[in-house]
Amino acid sequence: MTEQQYARPELLASTEWLAEHLDDPNVRVVDCDEFELYLRAHIKNAVGIRVHHYIKHPDYPSNPTQYPLVAEPDVMKSLMEEMGIGDDTLVVAYDNSGSLYSTRFWWVLNYYGHTNVKVLNGGWKKWFDEGRPTSIDRPPDVGSVTFTPKADDSLVCTLDYGVSQVGNDDTVFLDVRSDDEWDGSNSRGNARAGRIPGAVHLEWLNLITEDRHRLFKPASELNEMLTALGVTPDKNVITY
């Protein structure tokens, strides 16, 4: 176990680990912020995301029947191959926003069957503050790669399934939105505000430290907060 005592420590990459593997040909570092920020400066050898269609169907919201889950498999395949990410590539994702976008990228890759991916703990700020290698250049060309999207629908809670679980004592709905969204004072433009009946609330920012680097908190601290809300390993947990 690591000093943080995480159950799955391999899902995170430390800045020390990445520095040691930065020039490994099978490692692709991905800057998950907006492409304009990537162009200003990024981790050496990192690739930027030109369009963020990976997080939603490209026809949304012009076609509201395509809800913003993830892009279609062919869109994802094309985007990943353009970025030099193939089926055997080890991906390390980072951002400048408390891992908000890099964890989303991590999830999308997992949804499409690519589980060989880590999130850089502390992201750009920690890397930069430690004086580690940065660049304004594009990454080295890795040649032709093949990305094979294989959707894992078990990672998605459908609306019908979610409705069926309301009131089930074995299921916990964990609302990680802001406090204002939780109490209904901020609708974010939606027709309805509020929360799922019976849900518990822990804004996602509480899972990371409040310092500049926004590291993930130690497992013991995370476990204490979640246990207090009834989010325990024996429960079926649905987050939103």
Coordinates of N, CA and C in Angstrom, one line a residue:
M1 N 0.8 -1.2 0.0 CA 0.0 0.0 0.0 C 0.9 1.3 0.0
T2 N 0.4 2.3 -0.6 CA 1.1 3.6 -0.6 C 0.8 4.3 0.8
E3 N 1.5 5.4 1.0 CA 1.3 6.2 2.2 C -0.1 6.7 2.3
Q4 N -0.8 6.9 1.2 CA -2.1 7.4 1.2 C -3.1 6.2 1.5
Q5 N -2.7 5.0 1.4 CA -3.5 3.8 1.7 C -4.7 3.7 0.7
Y6 N -4.6 4.1 -0.5 CA -5.7 3.9 -1.5 C -5.8 2.5 -1.8
A7 N -7.1 2.1 -2.1 CA -7.3 0.7 -2.5 C -6.8 0.4 -3.9
R8 N -6.8 1.5 -4.8 CA -6.3 1.4 -6.2 C -5.3 2.5 -6.4
P9 N -4.1 2.4 -5.8 CA -3.1 3.5 -6.0 C -2.7 3.7 -7.4
E10 N -2.8 2.6 -8.2 CA -2.3 2.7 -9.6 C -3.1 3.6 -10.5
L11 N -4.2 4.0 -10.0 CA -5.1 4.9 -10.8 C -4.5 6.4 -10.8
L12 N -3.6 6.6 -9.9 CA -3.0 8.0 -9.8 C -1.6 7.9 -10.1
A13 N -1.0 8.9 -10.8 CA 0.4 9.0 -11.0 C 0.9 10.2 -10.3
S14 N 2.0 10.0 -9.6 CA 2.7 11.2 -8.9 C 3.5 11.9 -9.9
T15 N 3.9 13.1 -9.6 CA 4.7 13.9 -10.4 C 6.1 13.2 -10.5
E16 N 6.5 12.6 -9.4 CA 7.8 11.9 -9.5 C 7.8 10.7 -10.4
W17 N 6.7 10.0 -10.4 CA 6.6 8.8 -11.3 C 6.6 9.3 -12.8
L18 N 5.8 10.3 -13.0 CA 5.7 10.8 -14.4 C 7.0 11.3 -14.9
A19 N 7.8 12.0 -14.1 CA 9.1 12.5 -14.5 C 10.0 11.4 -14.9
E20 N 9.9 10.2 -14.2 CA 10.7 9.1 -14.5 C 10.3 8.4 -15.8
H21 N 9.1 8.5 -16.2 CA 8.5 7.8 -17.4 C 8.2 8.8 -18.5
L22 N 8.6 10.0 -18.4 CA 8.1 11.0 -19.4 C 8.5 10.7 -20.8
D23 N 9.7 10.1 -21.0 CA 10.2 9.8 -22.3 C 9.9 8.3 -22.8
D24 N 9.1 7.6 -22.0 CA 8.8 6.2 -22.4 C 7.9 6.3 -23.6
P25 N 8.3 5.5 -24.7 CA 7.5 5.6 -25.9 C 6.1 5.1 -25.8
N26 N 5.8 4.3 -24.8 CA 4.4 3.8 -24.7 C 3.5 4.7 -23.8
V27 N 4.1 5.8 -23.3 CA 3.3 6.7 -22.4 C 2.9 7.9 -23.2
R28 N 1.6 8.2 -23.1 CA 1.0 9.4 -23.7 C 0.4 10.3 -22.7
V29 N 1.0 11.4 -22.5 CA 0.5 12.4 -21.5 C -0.5 13.3 -22.2
V30 N -1.7 13.5 -21.6 CA -2.8 14.2 -22.2 C -3.1 15.4 -21.3
D31 N -3.0 16.6 -21.9 CA -3.5 17.9 -21.3 C -5.0 18.0 -21.6
C32 N -5.8 18.0 -20.5 CA -7.2 17.9 -20.7 C -7.9 19.3 -20.6
D33 N -7.1 20.3 -20.4 CA -7.7 21.7 -20.5 C -8.0 22.1 -21.9
E34 N -8.6 23.3 -22.0 CA -9.0 23.8 -23.4 C -7.7 23.9 -24.2
F35 N -7.8 23.7 -25.5 CA -6.6 23.6 -26.3 C -5.8 24.9 -26.3
E36 N -6.5 26.0 -26.2 CA -5.8 27.3 -26.1 C -4.8 27.4 -25.0
L37 N -5.2 26.8 -23.8 CA -4.3 26.8 -22.7 C -3.1 25.8 -22.9
Y38 N -3.4 24.7 -23.6 CA -2.3 23.8 -24.0 C -1.3 24.5 -24.8
L39 N -1.7 25.3 -25.7 CA -0.8 26.0 -26.7 C 0.1 26.9 -25.9
R40 N -0.3 27.5 -24.8 CA 0.5 28.4 -24.1 C 1.7 27.7 -23.4
A41 N 1.4 26.6 -22.8 CA 2.5 25.8 -22.2 C 1.8 24.5 -21.7
H42 N 2.6 23.4 -21.6 CA 2.1 22.2 -21.2 C 3.3 21.3 -20.7
I43 N 3.0 20.2 -20.1 CA 4.0 19.2 -19.7 C 4.7 18.7 -21.0
K44 N 6.0 18.6 -20.9 CA 6.8 18.1 -22.0 C 6.2 16.8 -22.5
N45 N 6.1 16.7 -23.9 CA 5.7 15.5 -24.6 C 4.1 15.3 -24.5
A46 N 3.4 16.2 -23.8 CA 2.0 16.1 -23.7 C 1.3 16.4 -25.0
V47 N 0.2 15.8 -25.2 CA -0.7 16.1 -26.4 C -1.9 16.8 -25.9
G48 N -2.4 17.8 -26.7 CA -3.6 18.5 -26.3 C -4.9 18.0 -27.0
I49 N -6.0 18.3 -26.5 CA -7.3 17.9 -27.0 C -7.9 19.0 -27.9
R50 N -7.8 18.9 -29.2 CA -8.3 20.0 -30.0 C -9.8 20.3 -29.9
V51 N -10.6 19.3 -29.7 CA -12.0 19.5 -29.5 C -12.4 18.5 -28.4
H52 N -13.4 19.0 -27.6 CA -13.8 18.2 -26.4 C -15.0 17.4 -26.7
H53 N -15.1 16.9 -28.0 CA -16.3 16.0 -28.3 C -16.2 14.7 -27.5
Y54 N -15.1 14.4 -27.0 CA -15.0 13.1 -26.3 C -16.0 13.1 -25.1
I55 N -16.4 14.2 -24.6 CA -17.2 14.2 -23.4 C -18.7 14.3 -23.7
K56 N -19.0 14.4 -25.0 CA -20.5 14.4 -25.3 C -20.6 14.1 -26.8
H57 N -21.9 13.8 -27.1 CA -22.2 13.5 -28.5 C -22.0 14.9 -29.3
P58 N -21.3 14.9 -30.4 CA -21.1 16.1 -31.1 C -22.3 16.9 -31.6
D59 N -23.5 16.2 -31.7 CA -24.7 16.8 -32.1 C -25.5 17.5 -31.0
Y60 N -25.0 17.3 -29.7 CA -25.7 18.0 -28.6 C -25.2 19.4 -28.4
P61 N -26.0 20.5 -28.2 CA -27.4 20.4 -27.9 C -28.3 20.7 -29.1
S62 N -27.7 20.8 -30.4 CA -28.6 21.0 -31.5 C -29.6 19.9 -31.7
N63 N -29.2 18.7 -31.3 CA -30.1 17.5 -31.3 C -30.2 17.0 -29.9
P64 N -31.2 17.5 -29.2 CA -31.4 17.2 -27.7 C -31.6 15.8 -27.4
T65 N -32.0 15.0 -28.4 CA -32.1 13.5 -28.2 C -30.8 12.9 -27.9
Q66 N -29.7 13.5 -28.3 CA -28.4 13.0 -28.0 C -27.9 13.6 -26.7
Y67 N -28.1 13.0 -25.6 CA -27.8 13.5 -24.3 C -26.2 13.5 -24.1
P68 N -25.7 14.4 -23.3 CA -24.2 14.6 -23.3 C -23.6 13.5 -22.4
L69 N -23.4 12.3 -22.9 CA -22.7 11.3 -22.2 C -21.3 11.2 -22.7
V70 N -21.1 10.6 -23.9 CA -19.8 10.5 -24.5 C -20.1 10.6 -26.1
A71 N -19.0 10.8 -26.8 CA -19.0 10.8 -28.2 C -19.3 9.4 -28.8
E72 N -19.8 9.4 -30.0 CA -20.0 8.1 -30.6 C -18.6 7.3 -30.8
P73 N -18.7 6.0 -30.9 CA -17.4 5.2 -31.0 C -16.5 5.7 -32.1
D74 N -17.1 6.0 -33.3 CA -16.2 6.4 -34.4 C -15.5 7.7 -34.2
V75 N -16.2 8.6 -33.5 CA -15.6 9.9 -33.1 C -14.5 9.7 -32.1
M76 N -14.8 8.9 -31.1 CA -13.7 8.6 -30.1 C -12.5 7.9 -30.7
K77 N -12.8 7.0 -31.6 CA -11.7 6.3 -32.2 C -10.8 7.2 -33.0
S78 N -11.4 8.1 -33.8 CA -10.7 9.0 -34.7 C -9.9 10.0 -33.8
L79 N -10.5 10.5 -32.8 CA -9.8 11.5 -31.9 C -8.6 10.9 -31.2
M80 N -8.8 9.7 -30.6 CA -7.7 9.0 -29.9 C -6.6 8.7 -30.8
E81 N -6.9 8.2 -32.0 CA -5.8 7.8 -32.9 C -5.0 9.1 -33.3
E82 N -5.7 10.2 -33.5 CA -5.1 11.4 -33.9 C -4.1 11.9 -32.8
M83 N -4.5 11.6 -31.5 CA -3.7 12.0 -30.4 C -2.6 11.0 -30.1
G84 N -2.5 9.9 -30.8 CA -1.4 8.9 -30.6 C -1.7 7.9 -29.5
I85 N -3.0 7.7 -29.2 CA -3.4 6.8 -28.2 C -4.0 5.5 -28.8
G86 N -3.3 4.4 -28.7 CA -3.7 3.1 -29.2 C -4.1 2.2 -28.1
D87 N -4.5 1.0 -28.4 CA -5.0 0.1 -27.4 C -4.0 -0.3 -26.4
D88 N -2.7 -0.2 -26.7 CA -1.7 -0.6 -25.7 C -1.0 0.6 -25.0
T89 N -1.5 1.8 -25.3 CA -0.9 3.0 -24.8 C -1.3 3.2 -23.3
L90 N -0.2 3.6 -22.5 CA -0.5 4.0 -21.1 C -0.7 5.5 -21.1
V91 N -1.9 5.9 -20.7 CA -2.3 7.3 -20.8 C -2.2 7.9 -19.4
V92 N -1.6 9.1 -19.3 CA -1.6 9.9 -18.1 C -2.3 11.2 -18.3
A93 N -3.4 11.5 -17.7 CA -4.2 12.7 -17.9 C -4.0 13.7 -16.8
Y94 N -4.0 15.0 -17.2 CA -3.8 16.0 -16.2 C -4.6 17.3 -16.6
D95 N -4.8 18.2 -15.7 CA -5.4 19.5 -16.0 C -5.0 20.5 -15.0
N96 N -5.5 21.7 -15.1 CA -5.2 22.8 -14.2 C -6.4 23.2 -13.4
S97 N -7.3 22.2 -13.2 CA -8.6 22.5 -12.6 C -9.0 21.5 -11.5
G98 N -8.0 21.1 -10.7 CA -8.3 20.2 -9.6 C -8.7 18.8 -10.0
S99 N -8.2 18.4 -11.2 CA -8.5 17.1 -11.8 C -9.9 16.9 -12.3
L100 N -10.6 18.0 -12.4 CA -12.0 17.9 -12.9 C -12.1 17.3 -14.3
Y101 N -11.3 17.8 -15.2 CA -11.4 17.4 -16.6 C -10.6 16.1 -16.8
S102 N -9.5 15.9 -16.1 CA -8.7 14.7 -16.3 C -9.4 13.5 -15.8
T103 N -10.1 13.6 -14.7 CA -10.9 12.4 -14.2 C -12.0 12.1 -15.2
R104 N -12.6 13.1 -15.8 CA -13.6 12.9 -16.8 C -13.0 12.1 -18.0
F105 N -11.8 12.6 -18.4 CA -11.1 11.9 -19.5 C -10.8 10.4 -19.1
W106 N -10.4 10.2 -17.9 CA -10.1 8.9 -17.3 C -11.4 8.0 -17.4
W107 N -12.5 8.6 -17.1 CA -13.8 7.9 -17.1 C -14.2 7.5 -18.5
V108 N -14.1 8.5 -19.4 CA -14.5 8.2 -20.8 C -13.6 7.1 -21.4
L109 N -12.3 7.1 -21.1 CA -11.4 6.0 -21.6 C -11.9 4.7 -21.0
N110 N -12.2 4.7 -19.7 CA -12.6 3.4 -19.1 C -13.9 3.0 -19.7
Y111 N -14.8 3.9 -20.0 CA -16.1 3.6 -20.6 C -15.9 2.9 -21.9
Y112 N -14.9 3.3 -22.7 CA -14.6 2.7 -24.0 C -13.6 1.6 -23.9
G113 N -13.4 1.0 -22.7 CA -12.6 -0.2 -22.5 C -11.1 0.0 -22.4
H114 N -10.7 1.3 -22.4 CA -9.2 1.5 -22.2 C -8.9 1.9 -20.8
T115 N -8.6 0.8 -20.0 CA -8.4 1.0 -18.6 C -6.9 1.3 -18.2
N116 N -6.0 1.4 -19.1 CA -4.6 1.7 -18.9 C -4.4 3.2 -18.9
V117 N -4.9 3.8 -17.8 CA -4.9 5.3 -17.8 C -4.8 5.7 -16.3
K118 N -4.0 6.8 -16.1 CA -3.8 7.3 -14.7 C -4.2 8.8 -14.8
V119 N -4.4 9.4 -13.6 CA -4.6 10.8 -13.4 C -3.4 11.3 -12.6
L120 N -2.9 12.4 -13.1 CA -1.7 13.0 -12.4 C -2.2 13.8 -11.2
N121 N -1.8 13.3 -10.1 CA -2.2 13.9 -8.8 C -1.5 15.2 -8.6
G122 N -2.3 16.3 -8.5 CA -1.7 17.6 -8.4 C -1.7 18.4 -9.7
G123 N -1.8 17.6 -10.8 CA -1.9 18.2 -12.1 C -0.8 19.2 -12.5
W124 N -1.2 20.1 -13.4 CA -0.3 21.1 -14.0 C 0.4 22.0 -12.9
K125 N -0.4 22.4 -11.9 CA 0.2 23.3 -10.9 C 1.3 22.7 -10.1
K126 N 1.1 21.4 -9.7 CA 2.2 20.8 -8.9 C 3.4 20.5 -9.8
W127 N 3.2 20.1 -11.1 CA 4.3 19.8 -12.0 C 5.1 21.1 -12.2
F128 N 4.4 22.2 -12.5 CA 5.0 23.5 -12.8 C 5.8 24.0 -11.6
D129 N 5.1 23.9 -10.4 CA 5.8 24.5 -9.2 C 7.0 23.7 -8.8
E130 N 7.1 22.5 -9.2 CA 8.3 21.6 -8.9 C 9.4 21.9 -9.9
G131 N 9.1 22.7 -10.9 CA 10.1 23.0 -11.9 C 10.4 21.9 -12.9
R132 N 9.4 21.0 -13.1 CA 9.6 19.9 -14.0 C 9.5 20.3 -15.5
P133 N 9.9 19.5 -16.4 CA 10.0 19.9 -17.8 C 8.6 20.3 -18.4
T134 N 8.6 21.5 -19.0 CA 7.5 22.0 -19.7 C 7.9 22.4 -21.2
S135 N 6.9 22.6 -22.0 CA 7.2 22.9 -23.4 C 6.0 23.7 -24.0
I136 N 6.3 24.2 -25.2 CA 5.2 24.8 -26.1 C 5.2 24.0 -27.4
D137 N 6.0 23.0 -27.5 CA 6.1 22.2 -28.7 C 5.1 21.1 -28.7
R138 N 4.7 20.6 -29.9 CA 3.9 19.4 -30.1 C 4.7 18.2 -29.6
P139 N 4.0 17.1 -29.2 CA 4.7 15.9 -28.8 C 5.3 15.2 -30.0
P140 N 6.2 14.3 -29.7 CA 6.8 13.4 -30.8 C 5.8 12.6 -31.4
D141 N 5.9 12.4 -32.7 CA 5.0 11.5 -33.5 C 5.2 10.1 -33.1
V142 N 4.2 9.4 -32.7 CA 4.3 8.0 -32.3 C 4.0 7.0 -33.5
G143 N 3.7 7.6 -34.6 CA 3.3 6.7 -35.7 C 1.9 6.3 -35.7
S144 N 1.5 5.3 -36.5 CA 0.2 4.8 -36.6 C -0.2 4.0 -35.5
V145 N -1.4 4.2 -34.9 CA -1.9 3.4 -33.7 C -3.3 3.1 -34.0
T146 N -3.8 2.1 -33.3 CA -5.2 1.7 -33.4 C -5.9 1.7 -32.1
F147 N -7.0 2.5 -32.0 CA -7.8 2.5 -30.8 C -9.1 1.8 -31.1
T148 N -9.4 0.8 -30.3 CA -10.6 0.0 -30.5 C -11.6 0.3 -29.4
P149 N -12.6 1.2 -29.6 CA -13.6 1.5 -28.6 C -14.5 0.3 -28.3
K150 N -14.6 -0.1 -27.0 CA -15.5 -1.2 -26.6 C -16.3 -0.7 -25.4
A151 N -17.5 -0.2 -25.6 CA -18.3 0.5 -24.6 C -18.6 -0.5 -23.5
D152 N -18.5 0.0 -22.3 CA -18.8 -0.8 -21.1 C -20.0 -0.1 -20.4
D153 N -21.2 -0.5 -20.8 CA -22.5 0.1 -20.3 C -22.7 -0.1 -18.8
S154 N -21.9 -1.0 -18.2 CA -22.1 -1.2 -16.7 C -21.6 0.1 -16.0
L155 N -20.8 0.9 -16.6 CA -20.3 2.1 -16.0 C -21.3 3.3 -16.0
V156 N -22.5 3.1 -16.6 CA -23.5 4.1 -16.8 C -24.8 3.7 -16.0
C157 N -25.3 4.7 -15.3 CA -26.6 4.5 -14.7 C -27.7 5.1 -15.6
T158 N -28.5 4.3 -16.2 CA -29.5 4.8 -17.1 C -30.6 5.4 -16.3
L159 N -31.5 6.3 -16.9 CA -32.5 6.9 -16.2 C -33.5 5.9 -15.6
D160 N -33.9 4.9 -16.4 CA -34.8 3.9 -15.9 C -34.3 3.2 -14.7
Y161 N -33.0 2.8 -14.7 CA -32.4 2.1 -13.6 C -32.3 3.0 -12.4
G162 N -31.9 4.3 -12.6 CA -31.9 5.2 -11.5 C -33.2 5.4 -10.8
V163 N -34.3 5.5 -11.6 CA -35.6 5.7 -11.0 C -36.0 4.4 -10.2
S164 N -35.6 3.3 -10.7 CA -35.9 2.0 -10.0 C -35.2 1.9 -8.7
Q165 N -34.2 2.6 -8.5 CA -33.4 2.5 -7.3 C -33.8 3.5 -6.2
V166 N -34.6 4.5 -6.5 CA -35.0 5.5 -5.5 C -35.8 4.8 -4.4
G167 N -35.4 5.0 -3.2 CA -36.1 4.3 -2.1 C -35.5 2.9 -1.7
N168 N -34.6 2.4 -2.5 CA -33.9 1.1 -2.2 C -32.9 1.4 -1.2
D169 N -33.0 0.7 0.0 CA -32.1 0.9 1.1 C -30.7 0.4 0.8
D170 N -30.5 -0.4 -0.2 CA -29.2 -0.9 -0.6 C -28.5 0.0 -1.6
T171 N -29.1 1.1 -2.0 CA -28.5 2.0 -3.0 C -28.4 3.4 -2.4
V172 N -27.3 4.0 -2.6 CA -27.0 5.4 -2.2 C -26.8 6.3 -3.4
F173 N -27.6 7.3 -3.5 CA -27.3 8.3 -4.5 C -26.4 9.4 -3.9
L174 N -25.2 9.6 -4.5 CA -24.2 10.5 -4.0 C -24.2 11.7 -4.9
D175 N -24.7 12.8 -4.5 CA -24.8 14.1 -5.2 C -23.5 14.9 -5.0
V176 N -22.6 15.0 -6.0 CA -21.3 15.7 -5.8 C -21.4 17.1 -6.4
R177 N -22.5 17.6 -6.7 CA -22.6 19.0 -7.3 C -22.4 20.0 -6.2
S178 N -22.4 21.3 -6.6 CA -22.2 22.4 -5.7 C -23.3 22.4 -4.7
D179 N -23.1 23.2 -3.6 CA -24.1 23.3 -2.5 C -25.3 24.0 -3.1
D180 N -25.1 25.0 -4.0 CA -26.3 25.7 -4.5 C -27.2 24.9 -5.4
E181 N -26.5 24.0 -6.1 CA -27.3 23.0 -7.0 C -28.0 22.0 -6.1
W182 N -27.4 21.6 -5.0 CA -28.0 20.6 -4.1 C -29.2 21.2 -3.4
D183 N -29.2 22.5 -3.0 CA -30.3 23.0 -2.3 C -31.3 23.6 -3.2
G184 N -31.0 23.7 -4.5 CA -32.0 24.1 -5.5 C -32.0 25.6 -5.8
S185 N -31.0 26.3 -5.1 CA -31.0 27.8 -5.4 C -30.3 28.1 -6.7
N186 N -29.6 27.2 -7.3 CA -29.0 27.3 -8.6 C -29.5 26.2 -9.5
S187 N -30.3 26.6 -10.5 CA -30.8 25.6 -11.4 C -29.9 25.3 -12.6
R188 N -28.9 26.2 -12.8 CA -28.0 26.1 -14.0 C -28.8 26.1 -15.3
G189 N -29.9 26.8 -15.3 CA -30.7 26.9 -16.5 C -31.7 25.7 -16.8
N190 N -31.7 24.7 -15.9 CA -32.6 23.6 -16.1 C -34.0 23.9 -15.7
A191 N -34.9 23.2 -16.3 CA -36.3 23.5 -16.1 C -36.7 23.2 -14.6
R192 N -36.0 22.2 -14.0 CA -36.3 21.8 -12.6 C -35.0 21.9 -11.8
A193 N -35.1 22.2 -10.6 CA -34.0 22.3 -9.7 C -34.2 21.3 -8.5
G194 N -33.2 21.1 -7.7 CA -33.3 20.2 -6.6 C -32.4 19.0 -6.7
R195 N -32.8 17.9 -6.1 CA -32.0 16.7 -6.0 C -32.9 15.4 -6.1
I196 N -32.2 14.3 -6.3 CA -32.9 13.0 -6.3 C -33.4 12.7 -4.9
P197 N -34.6 12.3 -4.7 CA -35.1 12.0 -3.3 C -34.2 11.0 -2.6
G198 N -33.9 11.3 -1.4 CA -33.1 10.4 -0.6 C -31.6 10.5 -0.8
A199 N -31.1 11.3 -1.7 CA -29.7 11.4 -2.0 C -29.0 12.1 -0.8
V200 N -27.7 11.8 -0.8 CA -26.8 12.4 0.1 C -25.8 13.3 -0.6
H201 N -25.2 14.3 0.0 CA -24.5 15.4 -0.7 C -23.1 15.5 -0.2
L202 N -22.1 15.5 -1.1 CA -20.7 15.9 -0.8 C -20.1 16.5 -2.0
E203 N -20.0 17.8 -2.0 CA -19.5 18.5 -3.2 C -18.1 18.0 -3.5
W204 N -17.9 17.8 -4.8 CA -16.6 17.1 -5.3 C -15.4 17.8 -4.8
L205 N -15.4 19.1 -4.6 CA -14.3 19.9 -4.1 C -13.8 19.4 -2.7
N206 N -14.7 18.8 -2.0 CA -14.3 18.3 -0.6 C -13.4 17.0 -0.7
L207 N -13.3 16.5 -1.9 CA -12.5 15.3 -2.1 C -11.0 15.6 -2.4
I208 N -10.7 16.9 -2.6 CA -9.4 17.3 -2.9 C -8.9 18.4 -1.9
T209 N -7.6 18.5 -1.7 CA -7.1 19.5 -0.8 C -7.4 20.9 -1.2
E210 N -7.4 21.8 -0.3 CA -7.7 23.2 -0.6 C -6.5 24.1 -1.0
D211 N -5.3 23.4 -1.0 CA -4.1 24.2 -1.4 C -4.0 24.4 -2.9
R212 N -3.0 25.0 -3.4 CA -2.8 25.3 -4.8 C -2.8 24.0 -5.6
H213 N -2.3 22.9 -5.1 CA -2.1 21.8 -6.0 C -3.3 20.9 -6.1
R214 N -4.3 21.0 -5.2 CA -5.5 20.3 -5.2 C -5.3 18.8 -5.4
L215 N -4.5 18.2 -4.4 CA -4.3 16.8 -4.4 C -5.5 16.0 -3.9
F216 N -5.6 14.8 -4.3 CA -6.6 14.0 -3.7 C -6.3 13.7 -2.3
K217 N -7.3 13.8 -1.4 CA -7.1 13.7 0.0 C -6.7 12.2 0.3
P218 N -6.1 12.0 1.4 CA -5.7 10.6 1.8 C -7.0 9.7 1.9
A219 N -6.8 8.4 1.7 CA -7.9 7.5 1.7 C -8.6 7.5 3.1
S220 N -7.9 7.6 4.2 CA -8.5 7.6 5.5 C -9.5 8.8 5.6
E221 N -9.1 9.9 5.1 CA -10.0 11.1 5.2 C -11.2 11.0 4.3
L222 N -11.0 10.5 3.1 CA -12.1 10.2 2.2 C -13.1 9.2 2.7
N223 N -12.5 8.2 3.3 CA -13.4 7.1 3.9 C -14.2 7.6 5.0
E224 N -13.6 8.5 5.8 CA -14.4 9.0 7.0 C -15.5 9.9 6.5
M225 N -15.3 10.7 5.5 CA -16.4 11.6 5.0 C -17.5 10.8 4.3
L226 N -17.1 9.8 3.5 CA -18.1 9.0 2.8 C -18.9 8.1 3.8
T227 N -18.2 7.5 4.7 CA -18.9 6.6 5.7 C -19.9 7.4 6.5
A228 N -19.6 8.7 6.8 CA -20.5 9.5 7.6 C -21.8 9.7 6.8
L229 N -21.7 9.6 5.5 CA -22.9 9.8 4.7 C -23.6 8.5 4.3
G230 N -23.1 7.4 4.8 CA -23.6 6.1 4.5 C -23.2 5.5 3.1
V231 N -22.1 6.1 2.6 CA -21.5 5.6 1.3 C -20.4 4.6 1.7
T232 N -20.8 3.4 1.8 CA -19.9 2.3 2.2 C -19.8 1.2 1.2
P233 N -18.8 0.3 1.3 CA -18.6 -0.7 0.3 C -19.7 -1.7 0.1
D234 N -20.6 -1.8 1.0 CA -21.7 -2.8 0.9 C -22.9 -2.2 0.1
K235 N -22.8 -0.9 -0.2 CA -23.9 -0.2 -0.9 C -23.7 -0.1 -2.4
N236 N -24.8 -0.1 -3.1 CA -24.8 0.2 -4.6 C -24.7 1.7 -4.7
V237 N -23.6 2.3 -5.1 CA -23.5 3.8 -5.1 C -23.7 4.3 -6.5
I238 N -24.5 5.3 -6.6 CA -24.8 6.0 -7.9 C -24.4 7.4 -7.7
T239 N -23.5 7.9 -8.5 CA -23.1 9.3 -8.3 C -23.7 10.2 -9.4
Y240 N -23.8 11.5 -9.1 CA -24.3 12.4 -10.1 C -23.9 13.8 -9.7

